[in-house]
PDB file of N, CA and C in Angstrom:
ATOM      1  N   MET A   1       5.858 -18.503  -1.885  1.00 88.00           N
ATOM      2  CA  MET A   1       7.172 -18.470  -2.467  1.00 88.00           C
ATOM      3  C   MET A   1       7.626 -19.894  -2.797  1.00 88.00           C
ATOM      4  N   ASP A   2       7.327 -20.826  -1.893  1.00 94.00           N
ATOM      5  CA  ASP A   2       7.719 -22.218  -2.136  1.00 94.00           C
ATOM      6  C   ASP A   2       7.128 -22.748  -3.440  1.00 94.00           C
ATOM      7  N   GLU A   3       5.878 -22.406  -3.683  1.00 94.00           N
ATOM      8  CA  GLU A   3       5.234 -22.896  -4.911  1.00 94.00           C
ATOM      9  C   GLU A   3       5.890 -22.298  -6.151  1.00 94.00           C
ATOM     10  N   LEU A   4       6.304 -21.048  -6.084  1.00 93.00           N
ATOM     11  CA  LEU A   4       7.002 -20.459  -7.222  1.00 93.00           C
ATOM     12  C   LEU A   4       8.343 -21.143  -7.446  1.00 93.00           C
ATOM     13  N   PHE A   5       9.060 -21.439  -6.361  1.00 95.00           N
ATOM     14  CA  PHE A   5      10.332 -22.150  -6.493  1.00 95.00           C
ATOM     15  C   PHE A   5      10.121 -23.537  -7.086  1.00 95.00           C
ATOM     16  N   ARG A   6       9.096 -24.239  -6.611  1.00 95.00           N
ATOM     17  CA  ARG A   6       8.816 -25.575  -7.162  1.00 95.00           C
ATOM     18  C   ARG A   6       8.473 -25.489  -8.650  1.00 95.00           C
ATOM     19  N   SER A   7       7.658 -24.474  -8.986  1.00 94.00           N
ATOM     20  CA  SER A   7       7.281 -24.307 -10.392  1.00 94.00           C
ATOM     21  C   SER A   7       8.513 -24.107 -11.264  1.00 94.00           C
ATOM     22  N   TYR A   8       9.416 -23.268 -10.810  1.00 95.00           N
ATOM     23  CA  TYR A   8      10.583 -22.929 -11.622  1.00 95.00           C
ATOM     24  C   TYR A   8      11.652 -24.017 -11.570  1.00 95.00           C
ATOM     25  N   PHE A   9      12.058 -24.400 -10.365  1.00 96.00           N
ATOM     26  CA  PHE A   9      13.194 -25.304 -10.235  1.00 96.00           C
ATOM     27  C   PHE A   9      12.836 -26.778 -10.404  1.00 96.00           C
ATOM     28  N   ALA A  10      11.675 -27.200  -9.912  1.00 96.00           N
ATOM     29  CA  ALA A  10      11.323 -28.620  -9.982  1.00 96.00           C
ATOM     30  C   ALA A  10      10.597 -28.976 -11.274  1.00 96.00           C
ATOM     31  N   ARG A  11       9.725 -28.070 -11.721  1.00 95.00           N
ATOM     32  CA  ARG A  11       8.934 -28.383 -12.912  1.00 95.00           C
ATOM     33  C   ARG A  11       9.427 -27.668 -14.165  1.00 95.00           C
ATOM     34  N   GLY A  12      10.375 -26.748 -14.018  1.00 96.00           N
ATOM     35  CA  GLY A  12      10.922 -26.049 -15.174  1.00 96.00           C
ATOM     36  C   GLY A  12       9.941 -25.112 -15.849  1.00 96.00           C
ATOM     37  N   GLU A  13       8.960 -24.630 -15.091  1.00 96.00           N
ATOM     38  CA  GLU A  13       7.954 -23.731 -15.658  1.00 96.00           C
ATOM     39  C   GLU A  13       8.454 -22.288 -15.621  1.00 96.00           C
ATOM     40  N   HIS A  14       7.894 -21.476 -16.490  1.00 95.00           N
ATOM     41  CA  HIS A  14       8.252 -20.056 -16.548  1.00 95.00           C
ATOM     42  C   HIS A  14       7.325 -19.288 -15.605  1.00 95.00           C
ATOM     43  N   VAL A  15       7.868 -18.805 -14.496  1.00 94.00           N
ATOM     44  CA  VAL A  15       7.029 -18.168 -13.487  1.00 94.00           C
ATOM     45  C   VAL A  15       6.540 -16.781 -13.890  1.00 94.00           C
ATOM     46  N   ASN A  16       6.999 -16.275 -15.036  1.00 93.00           N
ATOM     47  CA  ASN A  16       6.430 -15.020 -15.531  1.00 93.00           C
ATOM     48  C   ASN A  16       5.201 -15.270 -16.398  1.00 93.00           C
ATOM     49  N   ASP A  17       4.837 -16.527 -16.586  1.00 95.00           N
ATOM     50  CA  ASP A  17       3.628 -16.895 -17.327  1.00 95.00           C
ATOM     51  C   ASP A  17       2.427 -16.801 -16.387  1.00 95.00           C
ATOM     52  N   ARG A  18       1.402 -16.094 -16.814  1.00 95.00           N
ATOM     53  CA  ARG A  18       0.213 -15.873 -15.975  1.00 95.00           C
ATOM     54  C   ARG A  18      -0.397 -17.171 -15.482  1.00 95.00           C
ATOM     55  N   SER A  19      -0.532 -18.154 -16.337  1.00 96.00           N
ATOM     56  CA  SER A  19      -1.163 -19.404 -15.911  1.00 96.00           C
ATOM     57  C   SER A  19      -0.321 -20.141 -14.873  1.00 96.00           C
ATOM     58  N   VAL A  20       1.005 -20.044 -14.988  1.00 96.00           N
ATOM     59  CA  VAL A  20       1.897 -20.659 -14.001  1.00 96.00           C
ATOM     60  C   VAL A  20       1.744 -19.942 -12.659  1.00 96.00           C
ATOM     61  N   LEU A  21       1.715 -18.604 -12.695  1.00 94.00           N
ATOM     62  CA  LEU A  21       1.532 -17.835 -11.464  1.00 94.00           C
ATOM     63  C   LEU A  21       0.207 -18.165 -10.790  1.00 94.00           C
ATOM     64  N   LEU A  22      -0.856 -18.220 -11.572  1.00 95.00           N
ATOM     65  CA  LEU A  22      -2.171 -18.508 -10.995  1.00 95.00           C
ATOM     66  C   LEU A  22      -2.240 -19.917 -10.422  1.00 95.00           C
ATOM     67  N   ALA A  23      -1.634 -20.872 -11.109  1.00 96.00           N
ATOM     68  CA  ALA A  23      -1.625 -22.247 -10.593  1.00 96.00           C
ATOM     69  C   ALA A  23      -0.825 -22.329  -9.293  1.00 96.00           C
ATOM     70  N   ALA A  24       0.308 -21.665  -9.232  1.00 96.00           N
ATOM     71  CA  ALA A  24       1.112 -21.655  -8.010  1.00 96.00           C
ATOM     72  C   ALA A  24       0.357 -20.972  -6.872  1.00 96.00           C
ATOM     73  N   ALA A  25      -0.312 -19.888  -7.179  1.00 94.00           N
ATOM     74  CA  ALA A  25      -1.102 -19.183  -6.162  1.00 94.00           C
ATOM     75  C   ALA A  25      -2.223 -20.071  -5.644  1.00 94.00           C
ATOM     76  N   GLU A  26      -2.880 -20.782  -6.533  1.00 95.00           N
ATOM     77  CA  GLU A  26      -3.965 -21.680  -6.115  1.00 95.00           C
ATOM     78  C   GLU A  26      -3.422 -22.788  -5.203  1.00 95.00           C
ATOM     79  N   ARG A  27      -2.306 -23.398  -5.581  1.00 95.00           N
ATOM     80  CA  ARG A  27      -1.715 -24.450  -4.744  1.00 95.00           C
ATOM     81  C   ARG A  27      -1.299 -23.917  -3.373  1.00 95.00           C
ATOM     82  N   ALA A  28      -0.886 -22.654  -3.336  1.00 95.00           N
ATOM     83  CA  ALA A  28      -0.454 -22.045  -2.079  1.00 95.00           C
ATOM     84  C   ALA A  28      -1.619 -21.496  -1.259  1.00 95.00           C
ATOM     85  N   GLY A  29      -2.817 -21.521  -1.833  1.00 94.00           N
ATOM     86  CA  GLY A  29      -3.986 -21.026  -1.109  1.00 94.00           C
ATOM     87  C   GLY A  29      -4.112 -19.511  -1.099  1.00 94.00           C
ATOM     88  N   VAL A  30      -3.542 -18.850  -2.108  1.00 92.00           N
ATOM     89  CA  VAL A  30      -3.623 -17.392  -2.199  1.00 92.00           C
ATOM     90  C   VAL A  30      -4.951 -17.021  -2.855  1.00 92.00           C
ATOM     91  N   PRO A  31      -5.807 -16.301  -2.128  1.00 90.00           N
ATOM     92  CA  PRO A  31      -7.102 -15.932  -2.707  1.00 90.00           C
ATOM     93  C   PRO A  31      -6.973 -14.761  -3.679  1.00 90.00           C
ATOM     94  N   ASP A  32      -7.817 -14.733  -4.679  1.00 89.00           N
ATOM     95  CA  ASP A  32      -7.927 -13.595  -5.606  1.00 89.00           C
ATOM     96  C   ASP A  32      -6.632 -13.227  -6.308  1.00 89.00           C
ATOM     97  N   ALA A  33      -5.806 -14.200  -6.627  1.00 92.00           N
ATOM     98  CA  ALA A  33      -4.541 -13.905  -7.312  1.00 92.00           C
ATOM     99  C   ALA A  33      -4.790 -13.256  -8.666  1.00 92.00           C
ATOM    100  N   SER A  34      -5.820 -13.682  -9.366  1.00 94.00           N
ATOM    101  CA  SER A  34      -6.088 -13.086 -10.681  1.00 94.00           C
ATOM    102  C   SER A  34      -6.470 -11.620 -10.546  1.00 94.00           C
ATOM    103  N   THR A  35      -7.140 -11.256  -9.465  1.00 92.00           N
ATOM    104  CA  THR A  35      -7.501  -9.858  -9.228  1.00 92.00           C
ATOM    105  C   THR A  35      -6.242  -9.006  -9.085  1.00 92.00           C
ATOM    106  N   VAL A  36      -5.254  -9.516  -8.357  1.00 89.00           N
ATOM    107  CA  VAL A  36      -4.003  -8.780  -8.167  1.00 89.00           C
ATOM    108  C   VAL A  36      -3.260  -8.649  -9.490  1.00 89.00           C
ATOM    109  N   LEU A  37      -3.247  -9.723 -10.275  1.00 92.00           N
ATOM    110  CA  LEU A  37      -2.566  -9.653 -11.569  1.00 92.00           C
ATOM    111  C   LEU A  37      -3.264  -8.685 -12.523  1.00 92.00           C
ATOM    112  N   ASP A  38      -4.606  -8.648 -12.446  1.00 93.00           N
ATOM    113  CA  ASP A  38      -5.372  -7.756 -13.327  1.00 93.00           C
ATOM    114  C   ASP A  38      -5.258  -6.294 -12.904  1.00 93.00           C
ATOM    115  N   ASN A  39      -5.122  -6.049 -11.597  1.00 92.00           N
ATOM    116  CA  ASN A  39      -5.058  -4.681 -11.080  1.00 92.00           C
ATOM    117  C   ASN A  39      -4.011  -4.622  -9.972  1.00 92.00           C
ATOM    118  N   PRO A  40      -2.735  -4.486 -10.325  1.00 90.00           N
ATOM    119  CA  PRO A  40      -1.681  -4.502  -9.307  1.00 90.00           C
ATOM    120  C   PRO A  40      -1.544  -3.200  -8.525  1.00 90.00           C
ATOM    121  N   GLY A  41      -2.319  -2.173  -8.879  1.00 91.00           N
ATOM    122  CA  GLY A  41      -2.197  -0.864  -8.231  1.00 91.00           C
ATOM    123  C   GLY A  41      -2.265  -0.904  -6.713  1.00 91.00           C
ATOM    124  N   PRO A  42      -3.297  -1.520  -6.110  1.00 89.00           N
ATOM    125  CA  PRO A  42      -3.366  -1.553  -4.639  1.00 89.00           C
ATOM    126  C   PRO A  42      -2.176  -2.282  -4.000  1.00 89.00           C
ATOM    127  N   LEU A  43      -1.727  -3.369  -4.606  1.00 86.00           N
ATOM    128  CA  LEU A  43      -0.572  -4.084  -4.078  1.00 86.00           C
ATOM    129  C   LEU A  43       0.682  -3.221  -4.187  1.00 86.00           C
ATOM    130  N   GLU A  44       0.846  -2.554  -5.308  1.00 91.00           N
ATOM    131  CA  GLU A  44       2.005  -1.675  -5.486  1.00 91.00           C
ATOM    132  C   GLU A  44       1.989  -0.548  -4.460  1.00 91.00           C
ATOM    133  N   ALA A  45       0.812   0.003  -4.179  1.00 90.00           N
ATOM    134  CA  ALA A  45       0.700   1.076  -3.185  1.00 90.00           C
ATOM    135  C   ALA A  45       1.090   0.562  -1.801  1.00 90.00           C
ATOM    136  N   GLU A  46       0.650  -0.646  -1.448  1.00 86.00           N
ATOM    137  CA  GLU A  46       1.005  -1.226  -0.162  1.00 86.00           C
ATOM    138  C   GLU A  46       2.506  -1.480  -0.069  1.00 86.00           C
ATOM    139  N   LEU A  47       3.095  -2.009  -1.128  1.00 87.00           N
ATOM    140  CA  LEU A  47       4.541  -2.238  -1.135  1.00 87.00           C
ATOM    141  C   LEU A  47       5.311  -0.926  -1.026  1.00 87.00           C
ATOM    142  N   ASP A  48       4.847   0.115  -1.716  1.00 87.00           N
ATOM    143  CA  ASP A  48       5.484   1.429  -1.625  1.00 87.00           C
ATOM    144  C   ASP A  48       5.437   1.949  -0.190  1.00 87.00           C
ATOM    145  N   ALA A  49       4.288   1.770   0.479  1.00 83.00           N
ATOM    146  CA  ALA A  49       4.150   2.228   1.865  1.00 83.00           C
ATOM    147  C   ALA A  49       5.098   1.464   2.786  1.00 83.00           C
ATOM    148  N   GLN A  50       5.219   0.157   2.577  1.00 80.00           N
ATOM    149  CA  GLN A  50       6.122  -0.636   3.403  1.00 80.00           C
ATOM    150  C   GLN A  50       7.582  -0.247   3.168  1.00 80.00           C
ATOM    151  N   LEU A  51       7.939  -0.005   1.919  1.00 84.00           N
ATOM    152  CA  LEU A  51       9.306   0.426   1.611  1.00 84.00           C
ATOM    153  C   LEU A  51       9.608   1.793   2.210  1.00 84.00           C
ATOM    154  N   ALA A  52       8.629   2.693   2.158  1.00 82.00           N
ATOM    155  CA  ALA A  52       8.812   4.019   2.754  1.00 82.00           C
ATOM    156  C   ALA A  52       9.034   3.888   4.256  1.00 82.00           C
ATOM    157  N   GLY A  53       8.293   3.007   4.902  1.00 74.00           N
ATOM    158  CA  GLY A  53       8.487   2.770   6.332  1.00 74.00           C
ATOM    159  C   GLY A  53       9.864   2.218   6.620  1.00 74.00           C
ATOM    160  N   ALA A  54      10.327   1.307   5.800  1.00 77.00           N
ATOM    161  CA  ALA A  54      11.663   0.735   5.991  1.00 77.00           C
ATOM    162  C   ALA A  54      12.737   1.799   5.834  1.00 77.00           C
ATOM    163  N   ARG A  55      12.543   2.709   4.881  1.00 78.00           N
ATOM    164  CA  ARG A  55      13.516   3.791   4.693  1.00 78.00           C
ATOM    165  C   ARG A  55      13.546   4.728   5.899  1.00 78.00           C
ATOM    166  N   ARG A  56      12.411   4.846   6.596  1.00 72.00           N
ATOM    167  CA  ARG A  56      12.349   5.691   7.792  1.00 72.00           C
ATOM    168  C   ARG A  56      12.827   4.951   9.034  1.00 72.00           C
ATOM    169  N   GLY A  57      13.221   3.707   8.870  1.00 70.00           N
ATOM    170  CA  GLY A  57      13.762   2.967  10.004  1.00 70.00           C
ATOM    171  C   GLY A  57      12.800   1.984  10.636  1.00 70.00           C
ATOM    172  N   ALA A  58      11.639   1.784  10.052  1.00 70.00           N
ATOM    173  CA  ALA A  58      10.682   0.830  10.619  1.00 70.00           C
ATOM    174  C   ALA A  58      11.214  -0.587  10.438  1.00 70.00           C
ATOM    175  N   ARG A  59      11.426  -1.263  11.538  1.00 71.00           N
ATOM    176  CA  ARG A  59      11.917  -2.640  11.499  1.00 71.00           C
ATOM    177  C   ARG A  59      10.993  -3.581  12.240  1.00 71.00           C
ATOM    178  N   GLY A  60       9.969  -3.030  12.874  1.00 69.00           N
ATOM    179  CA  GLY A  60       9.031  -3.848  13.620  1.00 69.00           C
ATOM    180  C   GLY A  60       7.701  -3.137  13.740  1.00 69.00           C
ATOM    181  N   VAL A  61       6.745  -3.840  14.273  1.00 73.00           N
ATOM    182  CA  VAL A  61       5.409  -3.283  14.437  1.00 73.00           C
ATOM    183  C   VAL A  61       5.052  -3.413  15.895  1.00 73.00           C
ATOM    184  N   PRO A  62       4.584  -2.407  16.526  1.00 83.00           N
ATOM    185  CA  PRO A  62       4.412  -1.054  15.994  1.00 83.00           C
ATOM    186  C   PRO A  62       5.719  -0.278  16.027  1.00 83.00           C
ATOM    187  N   LEU A  63       5.763   0.794  15.254  1.00 79.00           N
ATOM    188  CA  LEU A  63       6.897   1.721  15.278  1.00 79.00           C
ATOM    189  C   LEU A  63       6.359   3.051  15.793  1.00 79.00           C
ATOM    190  N   PHE A  64       6.968   3.547  16.862  1.00 85.00           N
ATOM    191  CA  PHE A  64       6.570   4.820  17.437  1.00 85.00           C
ATOM    192  C   PHE A  64       7.635   5.860  17.088  1.00 85.00           C
ATOM    193  N   VAL A  65       7.208   6.978  16.544  1.00 82.00           N
ATOM    194  CA  VAL A  65       8.112   8.063  16.171  1.00 82.00           C
ATOM    195  C   VAL A  65       7.836   9.225  17.120  1.00 82.00           C
ATOM    196  N   VAL A  66       8.880   9.659  17.815  1.00 83.00           N
ATOM    197  CA  VAL A  66       8.754  10.697  18.836  1.00 83.00           C
ATOM    198  C   VAL A  66       9.701  11.839  18.482  1.00 83.00           C
ATOM    199  N   ASP A  67       9.320  13.030  18.878  1.00 80.00           N
ATOM    200  CA  ASP A  67      10.179  14.205  18.728  1.00 80.00           C
ATOM    201  C   ASP A  67      10.521  14.465  17.264  1.00 80.00           C
ATOM    202  N   GLY A  68       9.491  14.475  16.432  1.00 79.00           N
ATOM    203  CA  GLY A  68       9.680  14.781  15.026  1.00 79.00           C
ATOM    204  C   GLY A  68      10.527  13.784  14.269  1.00 79.00           C
ATOM    205  N   GLY A  69      10.588  12.551  14.750  1.00 77.00           N
ATOM    206  CA  GLY A  69      11.347  11.513  14.071  1.00 77.00           C
ATOM    207  C   GLY A  69      12.755  11.336  14.600  1.00 77.00           C
ATOM    208  N   ARG A  70      13.157  12.173  15.555  1.00 78.00           N
ATOM    209  CA  ARG A  70      14.512  12.041  16.111  1.00 78.00           C
ATOM    210  C   ARG A  70      14.653  10.782  16.959  1.00 78.00           C
ATOM    211  N   LEU A  71      13.558  10.370  17.574  1.00 80.00           N
ATOM    212  CA  LEU A  71      13.565   9.190  18.436  1.00 80.00           C
ATOM    213  C   LEU A  71      12.545   8.187  17.908  1.00 80.00           C
ATOM    214  N   ARG A  72      12.971   6.944  17.836  1.00 80.00           N
ATOM    215  CA  ARG A  72      12.078   5.891  17.325  1.00 80.00           C
ATOM    216  C   ARG A  72      12.135   4.696  18.250  1.00 80.00           C
ATOM    217  N   LEU A  73      10.962   4.104  18.459  1.00 82.00           N
ATOM    218  CA  LEU A  73      10.856   2.878  19.250  1.00 82.00           C
ATOM    219  C   LEU A  73      10.134   1.838  18.414  1.00 82.00           C
ATOM    220  N   SER A  74      10.723   0.687  18.298  1.00 80.00           N
ATOM    221  CA  SER A  74      10.124  -0.386  17.518  1.00 80.00           C
ATOM    222  C   SER A  74       9.632  -1.476  18.457  1.00 80.00           C
ATOM    223  N   GLY A  75       8.390  -1.872  18.274  1.00 81.00           N
ATOM    224  CA  GLY A  75       7.822  -2.941  19.090  1.00 81.00           C
ATOM    225  C   GLY A  75       7.325  -2.432  20.428  1.00 81.00           C
ATOM    226  N   ALA A  76       6.735  -3.336  21.190  1.00 83.00           N
ATOM    227  CA  ALA A  76       6.225  -2.988  22.516  1.00 83.00           C
ATOM    228  C   ALA A  76       7.390  -2.661  23.440  1.00 83.00           C
ATOM    229  N   GLN A  77       7.213  -1.651  24.274  1.00 85.00           N
ATOM    230  CA  GLN A  77       8.277  -1.209  25.181  1.00 85.00           C
ATOM    231  C   GLN A  77       7.725  -1.092  26.600  1.00 85.00           C
ATOM    232  N   PRO A  78       8.543  -1.399  27.583  1.00 89.00           N
ATOM    233  CA  PRO A  78       8.101  -1.236  28.965  1.00 89.00           C
ATOM    234  C   PRO A  78       7.987   0.240  29.337  1.00 89.00           C
ATOM    235  N   GLU A  79       7.285   0.502  30.416  1.00 91.00           N
ATOM    236  CA  GLU A  79       7.014   1.865  30.858  1.00 91.00           C
ATOM    237  C   GLU A  79       8.288   2.676  31.084  1.00 91.00           C
ATOM    238  N   ASP A  80       9.324   2.066  31.659  1.00 92.00           N
ATOM    239  CA  ASP A  80      10.552   2.819  31.938  1.00 92.00           C
ATOM    240  C   ASP A  80      11.233   3.311  30.661  1.00 92.00           C
ATOM    241  N   VAL A  81      11.108   2.568  29.586  1.00 90.00           N
ATOM    242  CA  VAL A  81      11.676   3.006  28.308  1.00 90.00           C
ATOM    243  C   VAL A  81      10.931   4.235  27.809  1.00 90.00           C
ATOM    244  N   TRP A  82       9.598   4.219  27.931  1.00 89.00           N
ATOM    245  CA  TRP A  82       8.813   5.380  27.513  1.00 89.00           C
ATOM    246  C   TRP A  82       9.175   6.611  28.341  1.00 89.00           C
ATOM    247  N   GLU A  83       9.354   6.436  29.639  1.00 91.00           N
ATOM    248  CA  GLU A  83       9.731   7.564  30.486  1.00 91.00           C
ATOM    249  C   GLU A  83      11.064   8.157  30.020  1.00 91.00           C
ATOM    250  N   GLU A  84      12.015   7.294  29.728  1.00 91.00           N
ATOM    251  CA  GLU A  84      13.325   7.754  29.268  1.00 91.00           C
ATOM    252  C   GLU A  84      13.219   8.506  27.936  1.00 91.00           C
ATOM    253  N   ILE A  85      12.430   7.973  27.022  1.00 88.00           N
ATOM    254  CA  ILE A  85      12.260   8.615  25.715  1.00 88.00           C
ATOM    255  C   ILE A  85      11.622   9.987  25.862  1.00 88.00           C
ATOM    256  N   PHE A  86      10.569  10.080  26.677  1.00 89.00           N
ATOM    257  CA  PHE A  86       9.902  11.368  26.839  1.00 89.00           C
ATOM    258  C   PHE A  86      10.788  12.366  27.580  1.00 89.00           C
ATOM    259  N   GLU A  87      11.571  11.895  28.536  1.00 90.00           N
ATOM    260  CA  GLU A  87      12.515  12.785  29.216  1.00 90.00           C
ATOM    261  C   GLU A  87      13.564  13.305  28.232  1.00 90.00           C
ATOM    262  N   GLU A  88      14.045  12.441  27.372  1.00 88.00           N
ATOM    263  CA  GLU A  88      15.024  12.865  26.364  1.00 88.00           C
ATOM    264  C   GLU A  88      14.409  13.865  25.393  1.00 88.00           C
ATOM    265  N   ALA A  89      13.178  13.621  24.964  1.00 88.00           N
ATOM    266  CA  ALA A  89      12.504  14.552  24.057  1.00 88.00           C
ATOM    267  C   ALA A  89      12.281  15.898  24.736  1.00 88.00           C
ATOM    268  N   ALA A  90      11.903  15.875  26.026  1.00 89.00           N
ATOM    269  CA  ALA A  90      11.694  17.129  26.755  1.00 89.00           C
ATOM    270  C   ALA A  90      13.010  17.887  26.893  1.00 89.00           C
ATOM    271  N   GLU A  91      14.098  17.185  27.163  1.00 89.00           N
ATOM    272  CA  GLU A  91      15.408  17.826  27.282  1.00 89.00           C
ATOM    273  C   GLU A  91      15.817  18.456  25.957  1.00 89.00           C
ATOM    274  N   ARG A  92      15.579  17.751  24.870  1.00 85.00           N
ATOM    275  CA  ARG A  92      15.890  18.319  23.544  1.00 85.00           C
ATOM    276  C   ARG A  92      15.073  19.588  23.299  1.00 85.00           C
ATOM    277  N   ALA A  93      13.815  19.547  23.698  1.00 86.00           N
ATOM    278  CA  ALA A  93      12.961  20.706  23.506  1.00 86.00           C
ATOM    279  C   ALA A  93      13.443  21.886  24.336  1.00 86.00           C
ATOM    280  N   ARG A  94      13.862  21.633  25.594  1.00 87.00           N
ATOM    281  CA  ARG A  94      14.390  22.709  26.445  1.00 87.00           C
ATOM    282  C   ARG A  94      15.661  23.299  25.847  1.00 87.00           C
ATOM    283  N   GLN A  95      16.531  22.450  25.349  1.00 87.00           N
ATOM    284  CA  GLN A  95      17.771  22.932  24.750  1.00 87.00           C
ATOM    285  C   GLN A  95      17.494  23.747  23.493  1.00 87.00           C
ATOM    286  N   GLY A  96      16.491  23.376  22.760  1.00 80.00           N
ATOM    287  CA  GLY A  96      16.129  24.090  21.541  1.00 80.00           C
ATOM    288  C   GLY A  96      15.538  25.462  21.816  1.00 80.00           C
ATOM    289  N   ARG A  97      15.042  25.697  23.042  1.00 59.00           N
ATOM    290  CA  ARG A  97      14.459  26.984  23.410  1.00 59.00           C
ATOM    291  C   ARG A  97      15.339  27.710  24.438  1.00 59.00           C
ATOM    292  N   GLY A  98      16.628  27.373  24.453  1.00 50.00           N
ATOM    293  CA  GLY A  98      17.527  28.043  25.382  1.00 50.00           C
ATOM    294  C   GLY A  98      17.268  27.654  26.828  1.00 50.00           C
ATOM    295  N   GLY A  99      16.735  26.456  27.043  1.00 48.00           N
ATOM    296  CA  GLY A  99      16.504  25.983  28.403  1.00 48.00           C
ATOM    297  C   GLY A  99      15.212  26.474  29.019  1.00 48.00           C
ATOM    298  N   GLN A 100      14.421  27.253  28.264  1.00 52.00           N
ATOM    299  CA  GLN A 100      13.170  27.768  28.796  1.00 52.00           C
ATOM    300  C   GLN A 100      12.053  26.739  28.644  1.00 52.00           C
ATOM    301  N   PRO A 101      11.280  26.512  29.673  1.00 50.00           N
ATOM    302  CA  PRO A 101      10.165  25.572  29.543  1.00 50.00           C
ATOM    303  C   PRO A 101       9.110  26.121  28.602  1.00 50.00           C
ATOM    304  N   ALA A 102       8.333  25.230  28.038  1.00 51.00           N
ATOM    305  CA  ALA A 102       7.267  25.634  27.129  1.00 51.00           C
ATOM    306  C   ALA A 102       6.221  26.402  27.890  1.00 51.00           C
ATOM    307  N   ALA A 103       5.611  27.404  27.241  1.00 49.00           N
ATOM    308  CA  ALA A 103       4.589  28.230  27.878  1.00 49.00           C
ATOM    309  C   ALA A 103       3.261  27.526  27.897  1.00 49.00           C
TER     310      ALA A 103
END
């Protein structure tokens, strides 16, 4: 990003120009920049996946989704947090079945 800012603000270059983008990528040490420009599909798919995760509430890695998405844990959690989450999920399940335990 710094190289793109330098290209635009310091050197007055047009960062939508392919040669400017490739030169900035090279200075920044980005490998295979021309491959991404020639075939942006895989990058677009990765960005779509990340955006979908953000829409689902992913704010950290790893993100654990429990109880059909009702409960979410972001990042590493201590054992007591997991116990609390599973107890809450079990209670929700009991309430959903009229308090009857699963068979």
